XYZ file of C-alpha atoms in Angstrom:
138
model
C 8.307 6.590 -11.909
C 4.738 5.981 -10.272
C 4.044 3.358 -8.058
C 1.000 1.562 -5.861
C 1.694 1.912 -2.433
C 0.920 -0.727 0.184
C 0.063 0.209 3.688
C 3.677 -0.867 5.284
C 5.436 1.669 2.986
C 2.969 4.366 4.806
C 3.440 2.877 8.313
C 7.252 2.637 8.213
C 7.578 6.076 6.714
C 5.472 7.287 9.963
C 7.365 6.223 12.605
C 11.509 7.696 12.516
C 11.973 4.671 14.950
C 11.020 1.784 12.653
C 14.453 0.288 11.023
C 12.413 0.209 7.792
C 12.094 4.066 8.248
C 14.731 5.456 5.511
C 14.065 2.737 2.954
C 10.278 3.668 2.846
C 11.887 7.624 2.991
C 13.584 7.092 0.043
C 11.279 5.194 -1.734
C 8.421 7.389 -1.595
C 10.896 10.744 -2.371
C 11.835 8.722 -5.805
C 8.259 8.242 -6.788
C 6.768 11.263 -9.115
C 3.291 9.980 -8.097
C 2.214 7.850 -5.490
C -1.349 5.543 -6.175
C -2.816 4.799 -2.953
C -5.776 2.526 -2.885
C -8.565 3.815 -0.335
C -8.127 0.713 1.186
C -4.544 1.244 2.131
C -5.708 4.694 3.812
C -8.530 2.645 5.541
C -5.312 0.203 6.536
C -3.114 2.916 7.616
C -5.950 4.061 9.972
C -6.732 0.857 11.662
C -3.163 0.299 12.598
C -3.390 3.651 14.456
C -6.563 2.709 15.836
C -4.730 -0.732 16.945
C -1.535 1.320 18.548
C -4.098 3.352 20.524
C -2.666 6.355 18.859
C -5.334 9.546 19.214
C -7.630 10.598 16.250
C -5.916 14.050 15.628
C -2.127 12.409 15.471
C -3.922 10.071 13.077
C -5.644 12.388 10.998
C -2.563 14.903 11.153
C -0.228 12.191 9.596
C -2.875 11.201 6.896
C -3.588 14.910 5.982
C 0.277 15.158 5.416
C -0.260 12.075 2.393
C -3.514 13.833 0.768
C -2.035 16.889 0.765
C 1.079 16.526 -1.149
C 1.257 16.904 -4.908
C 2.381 13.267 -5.733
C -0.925 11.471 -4.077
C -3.124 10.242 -6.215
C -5.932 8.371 -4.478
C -7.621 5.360 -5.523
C -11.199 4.335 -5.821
C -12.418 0.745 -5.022
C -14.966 -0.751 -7.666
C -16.747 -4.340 -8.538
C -13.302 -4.592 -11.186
C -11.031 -4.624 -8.210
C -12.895 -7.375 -6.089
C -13.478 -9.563 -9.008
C -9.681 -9.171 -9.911
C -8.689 -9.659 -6.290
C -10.800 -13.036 -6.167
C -8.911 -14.459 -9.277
C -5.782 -13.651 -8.239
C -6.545 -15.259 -5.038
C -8.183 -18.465 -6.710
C -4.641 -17.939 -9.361
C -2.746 -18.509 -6.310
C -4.341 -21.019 -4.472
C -4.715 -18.226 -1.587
C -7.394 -17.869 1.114
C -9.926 -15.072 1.664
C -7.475 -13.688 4.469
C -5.469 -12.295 1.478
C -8.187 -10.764 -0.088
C -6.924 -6.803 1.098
C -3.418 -7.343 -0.422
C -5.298 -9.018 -3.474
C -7.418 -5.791 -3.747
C -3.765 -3.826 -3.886
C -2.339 -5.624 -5.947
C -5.523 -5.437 -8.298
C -4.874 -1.760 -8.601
C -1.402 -2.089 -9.689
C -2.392 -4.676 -12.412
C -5.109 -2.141 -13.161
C -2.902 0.607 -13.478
C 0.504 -0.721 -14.937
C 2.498 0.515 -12.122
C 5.060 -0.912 -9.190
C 3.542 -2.572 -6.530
C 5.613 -0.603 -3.372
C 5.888 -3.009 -0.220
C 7.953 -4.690 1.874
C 6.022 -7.141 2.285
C 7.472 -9.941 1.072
C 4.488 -12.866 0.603
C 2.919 -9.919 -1.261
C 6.000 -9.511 -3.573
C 6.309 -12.738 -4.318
C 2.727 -12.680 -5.564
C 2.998 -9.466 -7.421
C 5.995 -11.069 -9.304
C 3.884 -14.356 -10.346
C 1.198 -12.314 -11.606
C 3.811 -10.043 -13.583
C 3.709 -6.994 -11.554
C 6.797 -5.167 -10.919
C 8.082 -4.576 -7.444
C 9.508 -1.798 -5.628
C 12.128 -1.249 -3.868
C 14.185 -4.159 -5.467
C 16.257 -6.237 -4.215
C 14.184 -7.551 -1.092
C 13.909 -11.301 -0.800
């Protein structure tokens, strides 16, 4: 199976400590292919920026994503914002949802499993049609 991955699936899979830890684990080892939008990477980066963690822990965790054989990176294009916008104007949803609209555009682009635990983004996902991984969150 191949799935989009949102930035908390990369973030909890980081850090051993997070409770979230093994489920992310798991999730990603089941995956054949992993779809990761550039703007999840760009996500993933600011929230090391944020934790004042230093540039070469940050660029030695990303290298470990690019480098294995199941990433498959993501380009964003005019397609993706335009979707994003009417999924947000769908929804009745603000411009402060626009990144996780941009996601979830590249699942809907792509076909595949929107992976998150986030769960406002789930329930979006599933209103637009988009599968959800792992199942059985709220």
């Amino acid at each position: 199976m191949h799935g989009v991955i949102d930035t908390n699936i990369l973030i909890y899979d980081t850090f051993s400590d997070n409770p979230l830890h093994g489920k992310a684990r798991n999730l990603l080892d089941s995956l054949d292919a992993w779809y990761i939008p550039a703007l999840v990477l760009q996500e993933y980066l600011w929230f090391f920026r944020k934790e004042g963690i230093p540039l070469q822990t940050a660029k030695r965790m990303i290298e470990s994503y690019l480098s294995d054989p199941r990433f498959r990176g993501l380009k964003m294009g005019p397609r993706n914002i335009t979707r994003a916008l009417e999924l947000l104007e769908e929804s009745n949803r603000s411009l402060s949802h626009l990144n996780d609209a941009i996601i979830l555009s590249h699942a809907a682009e792509k076909g595949y499993p929107l992976a998150t635990f986030d769960l406002k983004l789930r329930k979006l996902a599933l209103k637009v049609g988009i599968d959800v991984v792992p199942a059985g969150l709220g």
